[in-house]
PDB file of C-alpha atoms in Angstrom:
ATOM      1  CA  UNK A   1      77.320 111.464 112.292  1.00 69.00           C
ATOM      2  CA  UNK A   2      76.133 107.919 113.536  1.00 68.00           C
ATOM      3  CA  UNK A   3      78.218 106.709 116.712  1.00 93.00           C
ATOM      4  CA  UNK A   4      78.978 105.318 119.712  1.00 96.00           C
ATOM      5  CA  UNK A   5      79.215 107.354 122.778  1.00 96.00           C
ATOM      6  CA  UNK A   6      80.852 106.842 126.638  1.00 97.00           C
ATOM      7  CA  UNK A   7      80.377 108.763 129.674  1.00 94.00           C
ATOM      8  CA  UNK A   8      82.220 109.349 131.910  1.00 95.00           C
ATOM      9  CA  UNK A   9      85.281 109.777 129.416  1.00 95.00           C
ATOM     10  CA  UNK A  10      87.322 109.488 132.970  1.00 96.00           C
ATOM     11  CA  UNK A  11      85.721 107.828 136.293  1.00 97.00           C
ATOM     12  CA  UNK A  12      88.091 107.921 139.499  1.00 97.00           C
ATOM     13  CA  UNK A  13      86.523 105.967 141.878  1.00 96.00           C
ATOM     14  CA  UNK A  14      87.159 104.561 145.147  1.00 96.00           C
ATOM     15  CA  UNK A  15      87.942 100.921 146.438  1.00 96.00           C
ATOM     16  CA  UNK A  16      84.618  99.626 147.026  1.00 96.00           C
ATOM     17  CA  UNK A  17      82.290 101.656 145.998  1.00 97.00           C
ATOM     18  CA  UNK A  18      79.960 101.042 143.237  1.00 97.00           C
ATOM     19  CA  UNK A  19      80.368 103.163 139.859  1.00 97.00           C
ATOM     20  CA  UNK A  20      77.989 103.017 136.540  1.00 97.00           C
ATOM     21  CA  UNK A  21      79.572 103.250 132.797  1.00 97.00           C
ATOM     22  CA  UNK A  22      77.075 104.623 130.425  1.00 97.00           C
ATOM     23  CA  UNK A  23      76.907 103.834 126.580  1.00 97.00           C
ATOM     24  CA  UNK A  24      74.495 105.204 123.820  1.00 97.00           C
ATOM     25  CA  UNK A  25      74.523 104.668 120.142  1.00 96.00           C
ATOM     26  CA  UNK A  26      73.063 106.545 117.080  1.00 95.00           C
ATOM     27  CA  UNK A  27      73.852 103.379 114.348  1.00 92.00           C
ATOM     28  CA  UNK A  28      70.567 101.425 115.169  1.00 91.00           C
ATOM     29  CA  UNK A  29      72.675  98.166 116.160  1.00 91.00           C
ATOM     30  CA  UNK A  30      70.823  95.564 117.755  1.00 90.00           C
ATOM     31  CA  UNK A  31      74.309  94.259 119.144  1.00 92.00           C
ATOM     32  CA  UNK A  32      76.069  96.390 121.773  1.00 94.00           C
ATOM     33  CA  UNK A  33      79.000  94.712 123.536  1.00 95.00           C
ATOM     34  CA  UNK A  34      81.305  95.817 126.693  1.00 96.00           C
ATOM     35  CA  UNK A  35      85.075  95.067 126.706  1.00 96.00           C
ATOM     36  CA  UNK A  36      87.649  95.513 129.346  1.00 96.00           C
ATOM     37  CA  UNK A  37      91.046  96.692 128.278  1.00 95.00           C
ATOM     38  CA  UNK A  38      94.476  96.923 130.000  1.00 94.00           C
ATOM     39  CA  UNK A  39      97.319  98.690 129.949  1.00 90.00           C
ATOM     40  CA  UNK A  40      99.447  96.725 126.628  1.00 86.00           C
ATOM     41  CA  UNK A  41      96.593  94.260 126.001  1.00 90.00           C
ATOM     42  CA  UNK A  42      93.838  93.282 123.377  1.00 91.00           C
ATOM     43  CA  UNK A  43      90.536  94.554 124.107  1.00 93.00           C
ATOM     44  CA  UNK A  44      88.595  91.223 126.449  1.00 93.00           C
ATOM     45  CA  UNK A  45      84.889  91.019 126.138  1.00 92.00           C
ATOM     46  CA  UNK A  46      82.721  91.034 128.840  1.00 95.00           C
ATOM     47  CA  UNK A  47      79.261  90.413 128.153  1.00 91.00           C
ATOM     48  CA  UNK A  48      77.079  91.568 124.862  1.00 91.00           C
ATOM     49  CA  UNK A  49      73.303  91.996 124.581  1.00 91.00           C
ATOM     50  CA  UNK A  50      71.603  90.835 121.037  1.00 88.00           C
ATOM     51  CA  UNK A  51      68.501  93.323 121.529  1.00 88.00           C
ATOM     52  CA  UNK A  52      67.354  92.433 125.204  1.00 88.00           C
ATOM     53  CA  UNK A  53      68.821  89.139 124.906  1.00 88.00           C
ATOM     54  CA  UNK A  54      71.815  89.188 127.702  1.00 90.00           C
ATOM     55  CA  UNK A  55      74.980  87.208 127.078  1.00 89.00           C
ATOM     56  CA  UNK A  56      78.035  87.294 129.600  1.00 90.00           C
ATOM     57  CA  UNK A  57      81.176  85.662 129.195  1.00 89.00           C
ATOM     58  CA  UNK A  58      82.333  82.456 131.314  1.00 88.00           C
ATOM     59  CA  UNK A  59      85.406  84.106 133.062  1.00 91.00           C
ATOM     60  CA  UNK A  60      83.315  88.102 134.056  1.00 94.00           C
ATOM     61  CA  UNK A  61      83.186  88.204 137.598  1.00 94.00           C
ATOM     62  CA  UNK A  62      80.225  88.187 139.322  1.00 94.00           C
ATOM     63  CA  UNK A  63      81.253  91.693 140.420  1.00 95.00           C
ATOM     64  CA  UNK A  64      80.493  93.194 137.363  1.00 97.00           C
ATOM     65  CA  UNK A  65      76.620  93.712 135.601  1.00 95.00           C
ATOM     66  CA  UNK A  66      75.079  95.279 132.579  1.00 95.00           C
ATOM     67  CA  UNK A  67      72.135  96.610 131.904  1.00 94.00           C
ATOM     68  CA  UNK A  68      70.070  97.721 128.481  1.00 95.00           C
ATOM     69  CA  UNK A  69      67.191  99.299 128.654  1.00 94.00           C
ATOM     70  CA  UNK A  70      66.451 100.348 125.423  1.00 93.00           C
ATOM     71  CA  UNK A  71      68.072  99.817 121.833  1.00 93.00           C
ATOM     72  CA  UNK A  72      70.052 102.876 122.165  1.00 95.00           C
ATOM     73  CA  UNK A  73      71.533 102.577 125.578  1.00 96.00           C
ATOM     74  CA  UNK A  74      73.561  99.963 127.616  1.00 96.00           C
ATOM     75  CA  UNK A  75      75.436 100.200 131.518  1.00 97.00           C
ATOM     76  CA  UNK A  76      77.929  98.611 132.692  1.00 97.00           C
ATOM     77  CA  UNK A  77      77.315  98.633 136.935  1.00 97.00           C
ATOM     78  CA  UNK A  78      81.027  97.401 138.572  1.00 97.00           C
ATOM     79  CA  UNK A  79      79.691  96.660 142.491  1.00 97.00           C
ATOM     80  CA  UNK A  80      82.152  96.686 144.281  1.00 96.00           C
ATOM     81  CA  UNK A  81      85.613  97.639 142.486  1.00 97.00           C
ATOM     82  CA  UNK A  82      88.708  96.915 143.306  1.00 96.00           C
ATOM     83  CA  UNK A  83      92.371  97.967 141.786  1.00 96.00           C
ATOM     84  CA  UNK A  84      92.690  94.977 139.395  1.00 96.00           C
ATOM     85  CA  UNK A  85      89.332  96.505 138.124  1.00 97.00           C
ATOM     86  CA  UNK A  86      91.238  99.766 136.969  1.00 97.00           C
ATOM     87  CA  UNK A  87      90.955  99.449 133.358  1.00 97.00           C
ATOM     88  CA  UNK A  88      89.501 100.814 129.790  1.00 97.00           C
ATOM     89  CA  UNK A  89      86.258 100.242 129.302  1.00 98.00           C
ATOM     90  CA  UNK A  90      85.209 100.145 125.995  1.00 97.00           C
ATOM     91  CA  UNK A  91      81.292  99.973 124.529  1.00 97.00           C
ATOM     92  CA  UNK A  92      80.947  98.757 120.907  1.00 96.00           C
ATOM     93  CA  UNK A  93      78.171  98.073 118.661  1.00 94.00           C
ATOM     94  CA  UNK A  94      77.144  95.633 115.336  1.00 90.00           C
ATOM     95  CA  UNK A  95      74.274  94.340 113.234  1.00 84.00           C
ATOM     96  CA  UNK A  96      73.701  90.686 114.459  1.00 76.00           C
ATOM     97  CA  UNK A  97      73.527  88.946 111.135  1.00 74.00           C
ATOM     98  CA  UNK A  98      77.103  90.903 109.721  1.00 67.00           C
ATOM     99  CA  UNK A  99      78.788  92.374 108.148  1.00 69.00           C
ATOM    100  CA  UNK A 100      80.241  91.374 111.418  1.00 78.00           C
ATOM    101  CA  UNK A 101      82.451  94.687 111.872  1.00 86.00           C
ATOM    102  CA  UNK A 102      82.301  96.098 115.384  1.00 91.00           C
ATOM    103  CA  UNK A 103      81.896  99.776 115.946  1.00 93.00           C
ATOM    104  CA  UNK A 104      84.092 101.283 119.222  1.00 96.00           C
ATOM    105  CA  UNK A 105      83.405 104.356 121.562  1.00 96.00           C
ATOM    106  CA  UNK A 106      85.966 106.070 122.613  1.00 95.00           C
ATOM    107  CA  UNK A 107      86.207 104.232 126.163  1.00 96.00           C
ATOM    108  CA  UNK A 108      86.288 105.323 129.577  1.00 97.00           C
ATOM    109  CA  UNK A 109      89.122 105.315 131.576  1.00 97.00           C
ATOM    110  CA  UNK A 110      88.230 104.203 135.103  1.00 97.00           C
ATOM    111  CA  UNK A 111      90.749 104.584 138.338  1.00 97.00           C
ATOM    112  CA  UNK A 112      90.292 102.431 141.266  1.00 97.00           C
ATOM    113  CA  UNK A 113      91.732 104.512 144.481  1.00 96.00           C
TER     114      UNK A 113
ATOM    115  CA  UNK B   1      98.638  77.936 121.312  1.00 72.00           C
ATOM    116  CA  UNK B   2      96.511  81.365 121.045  1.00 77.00           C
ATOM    117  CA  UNK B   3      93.830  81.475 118.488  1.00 87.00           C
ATOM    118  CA  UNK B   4      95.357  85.028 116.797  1.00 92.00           C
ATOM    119  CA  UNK B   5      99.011  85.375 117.226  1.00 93.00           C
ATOM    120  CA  UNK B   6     100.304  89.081 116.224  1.00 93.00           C
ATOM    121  CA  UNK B   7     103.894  90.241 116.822  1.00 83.00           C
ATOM    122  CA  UNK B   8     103.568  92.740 119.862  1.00 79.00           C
ATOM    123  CA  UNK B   9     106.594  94.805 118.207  1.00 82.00           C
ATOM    124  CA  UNK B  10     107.343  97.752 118.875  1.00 91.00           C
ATOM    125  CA  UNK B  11     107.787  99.056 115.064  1.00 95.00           C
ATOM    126  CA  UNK B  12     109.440 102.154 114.335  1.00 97.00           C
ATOM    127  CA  UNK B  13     109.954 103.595 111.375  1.00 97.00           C
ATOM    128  CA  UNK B  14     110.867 106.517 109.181  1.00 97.00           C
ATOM    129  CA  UNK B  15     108.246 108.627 107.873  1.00 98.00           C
ATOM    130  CA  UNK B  16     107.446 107.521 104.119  1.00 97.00           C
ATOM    131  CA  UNK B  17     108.635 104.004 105.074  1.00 97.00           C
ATOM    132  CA  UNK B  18     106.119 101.050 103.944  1.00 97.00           C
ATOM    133  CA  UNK B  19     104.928  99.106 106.858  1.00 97.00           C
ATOM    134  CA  UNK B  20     103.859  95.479 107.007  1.00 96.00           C
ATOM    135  CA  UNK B  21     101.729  94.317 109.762  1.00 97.00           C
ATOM    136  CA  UNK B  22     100.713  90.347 109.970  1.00 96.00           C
ATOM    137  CA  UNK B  23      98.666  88.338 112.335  1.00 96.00           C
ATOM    138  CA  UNK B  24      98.059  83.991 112.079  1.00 95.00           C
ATOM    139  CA  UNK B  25      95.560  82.304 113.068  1.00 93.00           C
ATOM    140  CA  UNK B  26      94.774  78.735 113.811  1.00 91.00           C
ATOM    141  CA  UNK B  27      90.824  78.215 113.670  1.00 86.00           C
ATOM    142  CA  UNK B  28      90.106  77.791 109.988  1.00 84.00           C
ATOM    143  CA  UNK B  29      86.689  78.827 110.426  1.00 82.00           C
ATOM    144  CA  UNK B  30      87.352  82.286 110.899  1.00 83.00           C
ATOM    145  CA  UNK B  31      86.039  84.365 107.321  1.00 84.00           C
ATOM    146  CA  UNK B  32      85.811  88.035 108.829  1.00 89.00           C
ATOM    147  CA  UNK B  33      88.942  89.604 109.100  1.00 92.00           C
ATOM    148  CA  UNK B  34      89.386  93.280 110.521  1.00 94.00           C
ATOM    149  CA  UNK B  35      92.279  95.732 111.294  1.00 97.00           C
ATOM    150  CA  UNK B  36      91.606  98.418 113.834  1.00 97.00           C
ATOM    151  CA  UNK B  37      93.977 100.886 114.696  1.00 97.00           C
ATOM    152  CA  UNK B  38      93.766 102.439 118.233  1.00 96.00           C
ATOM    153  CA  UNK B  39      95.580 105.970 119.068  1.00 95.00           C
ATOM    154  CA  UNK B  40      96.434 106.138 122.944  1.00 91.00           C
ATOM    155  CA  UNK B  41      93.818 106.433 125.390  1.00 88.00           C
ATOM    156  CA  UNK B  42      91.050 105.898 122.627  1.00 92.00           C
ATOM    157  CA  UNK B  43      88.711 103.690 121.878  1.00 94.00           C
ATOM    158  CA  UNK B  44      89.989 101.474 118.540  1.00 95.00           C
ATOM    159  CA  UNK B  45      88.485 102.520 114.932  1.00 95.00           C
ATOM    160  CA  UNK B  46      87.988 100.064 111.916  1.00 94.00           C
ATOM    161  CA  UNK B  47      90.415 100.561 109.193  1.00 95.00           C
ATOM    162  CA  UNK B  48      89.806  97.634 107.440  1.00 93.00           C
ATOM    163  CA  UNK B  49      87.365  94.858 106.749  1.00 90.00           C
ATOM    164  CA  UNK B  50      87.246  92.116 104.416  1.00 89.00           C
ATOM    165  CA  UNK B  51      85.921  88.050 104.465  1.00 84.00           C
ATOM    166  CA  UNK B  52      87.513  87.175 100.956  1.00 80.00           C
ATOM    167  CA  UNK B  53      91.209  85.762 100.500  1.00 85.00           C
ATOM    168  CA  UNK B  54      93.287  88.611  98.421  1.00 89.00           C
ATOM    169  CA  UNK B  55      93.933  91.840  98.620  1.00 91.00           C
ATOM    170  CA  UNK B  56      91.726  94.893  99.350  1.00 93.00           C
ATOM    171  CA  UNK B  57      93.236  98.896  99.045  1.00 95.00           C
ATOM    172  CA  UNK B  58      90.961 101.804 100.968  1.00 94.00           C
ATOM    173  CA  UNK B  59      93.949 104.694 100.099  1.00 96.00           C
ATOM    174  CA  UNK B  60      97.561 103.953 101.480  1.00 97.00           C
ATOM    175  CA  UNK B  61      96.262 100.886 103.170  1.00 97.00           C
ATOM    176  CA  UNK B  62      96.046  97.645 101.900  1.00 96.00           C
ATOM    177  CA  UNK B  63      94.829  94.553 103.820  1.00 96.00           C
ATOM    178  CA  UNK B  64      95.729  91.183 102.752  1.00 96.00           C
ATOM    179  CA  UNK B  65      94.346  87.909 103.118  1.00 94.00           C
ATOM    180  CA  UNK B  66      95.468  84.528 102.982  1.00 93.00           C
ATOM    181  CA  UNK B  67      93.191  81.606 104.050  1.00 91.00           C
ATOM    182  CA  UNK B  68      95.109  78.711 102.692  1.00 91.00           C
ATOM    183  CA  UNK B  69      98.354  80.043 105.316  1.00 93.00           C
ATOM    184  CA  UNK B  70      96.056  81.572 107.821  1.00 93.00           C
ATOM    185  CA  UNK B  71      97.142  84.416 107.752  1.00 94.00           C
ATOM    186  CA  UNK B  72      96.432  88.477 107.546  1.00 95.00           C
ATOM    187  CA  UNK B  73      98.303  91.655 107.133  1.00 96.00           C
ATOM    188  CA  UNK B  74      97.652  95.467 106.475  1.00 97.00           C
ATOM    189  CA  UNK B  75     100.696  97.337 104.769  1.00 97.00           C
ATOM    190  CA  UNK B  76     100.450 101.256 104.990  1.00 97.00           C
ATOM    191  CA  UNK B  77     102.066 103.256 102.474  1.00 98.00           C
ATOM    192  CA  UNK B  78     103.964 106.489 102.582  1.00 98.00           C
ATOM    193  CA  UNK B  79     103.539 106.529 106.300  1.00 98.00           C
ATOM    194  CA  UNK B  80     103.304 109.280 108.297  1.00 98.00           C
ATOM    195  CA  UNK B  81     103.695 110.259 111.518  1.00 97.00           C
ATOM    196  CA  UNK B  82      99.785 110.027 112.035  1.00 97.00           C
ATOM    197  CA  UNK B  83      99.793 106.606 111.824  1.00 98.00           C
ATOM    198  CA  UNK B  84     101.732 105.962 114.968  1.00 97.00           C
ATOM    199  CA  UNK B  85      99.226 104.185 117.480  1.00 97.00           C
ATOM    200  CA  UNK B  86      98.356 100.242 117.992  1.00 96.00           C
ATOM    201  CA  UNK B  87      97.102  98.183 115.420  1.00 97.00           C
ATOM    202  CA  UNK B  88      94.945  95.299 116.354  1.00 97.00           C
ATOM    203  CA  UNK B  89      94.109  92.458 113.800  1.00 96.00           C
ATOM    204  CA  UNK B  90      90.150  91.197 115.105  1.00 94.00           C
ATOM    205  CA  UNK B  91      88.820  87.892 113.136  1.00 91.00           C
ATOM    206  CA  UNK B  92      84.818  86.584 113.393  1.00 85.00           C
ATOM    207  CA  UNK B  93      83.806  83.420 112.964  1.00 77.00           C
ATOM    208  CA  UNK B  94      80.571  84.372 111.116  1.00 70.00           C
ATOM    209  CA  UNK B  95      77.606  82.401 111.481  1.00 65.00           C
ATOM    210  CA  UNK B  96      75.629  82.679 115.111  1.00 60.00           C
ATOM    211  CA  UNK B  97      78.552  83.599 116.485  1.00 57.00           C
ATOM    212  CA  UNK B  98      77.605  87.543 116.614  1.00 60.00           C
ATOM    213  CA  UNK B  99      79.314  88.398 120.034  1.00 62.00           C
ATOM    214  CA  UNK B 100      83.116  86.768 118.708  1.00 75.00           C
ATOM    215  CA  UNK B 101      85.377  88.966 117.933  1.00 87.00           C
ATOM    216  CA  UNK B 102      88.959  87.489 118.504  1.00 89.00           C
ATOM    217  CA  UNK B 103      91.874  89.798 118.962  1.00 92.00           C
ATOM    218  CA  UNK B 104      95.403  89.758 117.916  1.00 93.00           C
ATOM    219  CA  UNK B 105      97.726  91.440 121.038  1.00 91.00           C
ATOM    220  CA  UNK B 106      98.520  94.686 118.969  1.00 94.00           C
ATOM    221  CA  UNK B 107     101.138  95.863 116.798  1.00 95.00           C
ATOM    222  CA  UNK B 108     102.847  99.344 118.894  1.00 95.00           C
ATOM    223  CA  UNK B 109     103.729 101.434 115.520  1.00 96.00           C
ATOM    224  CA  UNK B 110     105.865 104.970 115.449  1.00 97.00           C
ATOM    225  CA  UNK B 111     106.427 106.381 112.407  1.00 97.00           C
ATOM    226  CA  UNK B 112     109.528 109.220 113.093  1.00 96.00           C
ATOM    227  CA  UNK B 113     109.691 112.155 111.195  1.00 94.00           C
TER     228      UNK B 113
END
């Protein structure tokens, strides 16, 4: 079956150090996205790539990078965490000219300590 | 004013009960309209699309649309305990605007046996 994968489904990591979120897809989207969701809240984009073409939101920090090296795969690099950075992170994908639908992984859970 | 407003809840009800979930929005540009239901500690999954006003069935779900009010809901039928997680309404602007999905808060729904 086509989908979206994460890995690590769980990252603990600690205050500080730098920690790498991994994404693949099988659907062939040229649109993979990166959200950040907390505890009670609605999912809050983060940056998306249309093919190589990078686009990051107004209000990411600095702090936190993506890369995509190929159709298939996208990172999310967090530099330097800290424990308001302790979150879901979820990878999804689409087709840029629609149906607009947005396809989710199943997230990774990342702990700040 | 928020640009998808969707009653946080929590629902609970009895197992067979029909359940009506609504979102409004204010930005009448919005066409795509999505519901995605999200079990704890998973990533969400699209239940629903559509981008017309009316009414469209995929088995005991139902999502409705109403452009003229602004607003959307999803009813589940005969519901069952299974259906207990989050349910997020998610409307796209269409157009260039690939990377937009806007979220409703989530609806928290338990369905008791």
């Amino acid at each position: 079956d086509a989908m979206v994968i994460q890995n690590p489904r769980y990252q603990v990591t600690q205050f500080g150090k730098p920690v790498t979120l991994s994404c693949s897809q099988t659907l062939n989207h040229n649109v993979m996205y990166w959200y950040q969701q907390k505890s009670s809240q609605a999912p809050k984009l983060l940056f998306h790539y249309y093919d190589k073409d990078f686009n990051n939101e107004a209000d990411t920090p600095d702090n936190f990078q993506s890369r995509r090296p190929n159709t298939s795969f996208c990172f999310l690099d967090i530099r330097s965490p800290g424990l308001g950075d302790a979150a879901m992170y979820l990878c999804a994908t689409s087709l840029r000219t629609g149906p607009y639908e947005q396809y989710f992984g199943p997230g990774t859970r990342l702990t700040v300590t | 004013q928020k640009e998808v407003e969707q009653d946080p809840g929590p629902l609970s009800v009895p197992e067979g009960a029909i359940v009506s979930l609504n979102c409004t929005y204010s930005n009448s540009a919005f066409q795509y309209f999505m519901w995605y239901r999200q079990y704890s500690r998973k990533g969400p999954e699209l239940l629903m699309y559509t981008y017309s006003s009316g009414n469209k069935e995929d088995g005991r779900f139902t999502a409705q649309v109403d452009k003229s009010s602004k607003y959307i809901s999803l009813f589940i039928r005969d519901s069952q305990p299974s259906d207990s997680a989050t349910y997020l309404c998610a409307i796209h602007a269409g157009g260039t605007s690939y990377g937009k999905l806007t979220f409703g808060q989530g609806t928290i729904l338990t369905v008791h046996p």
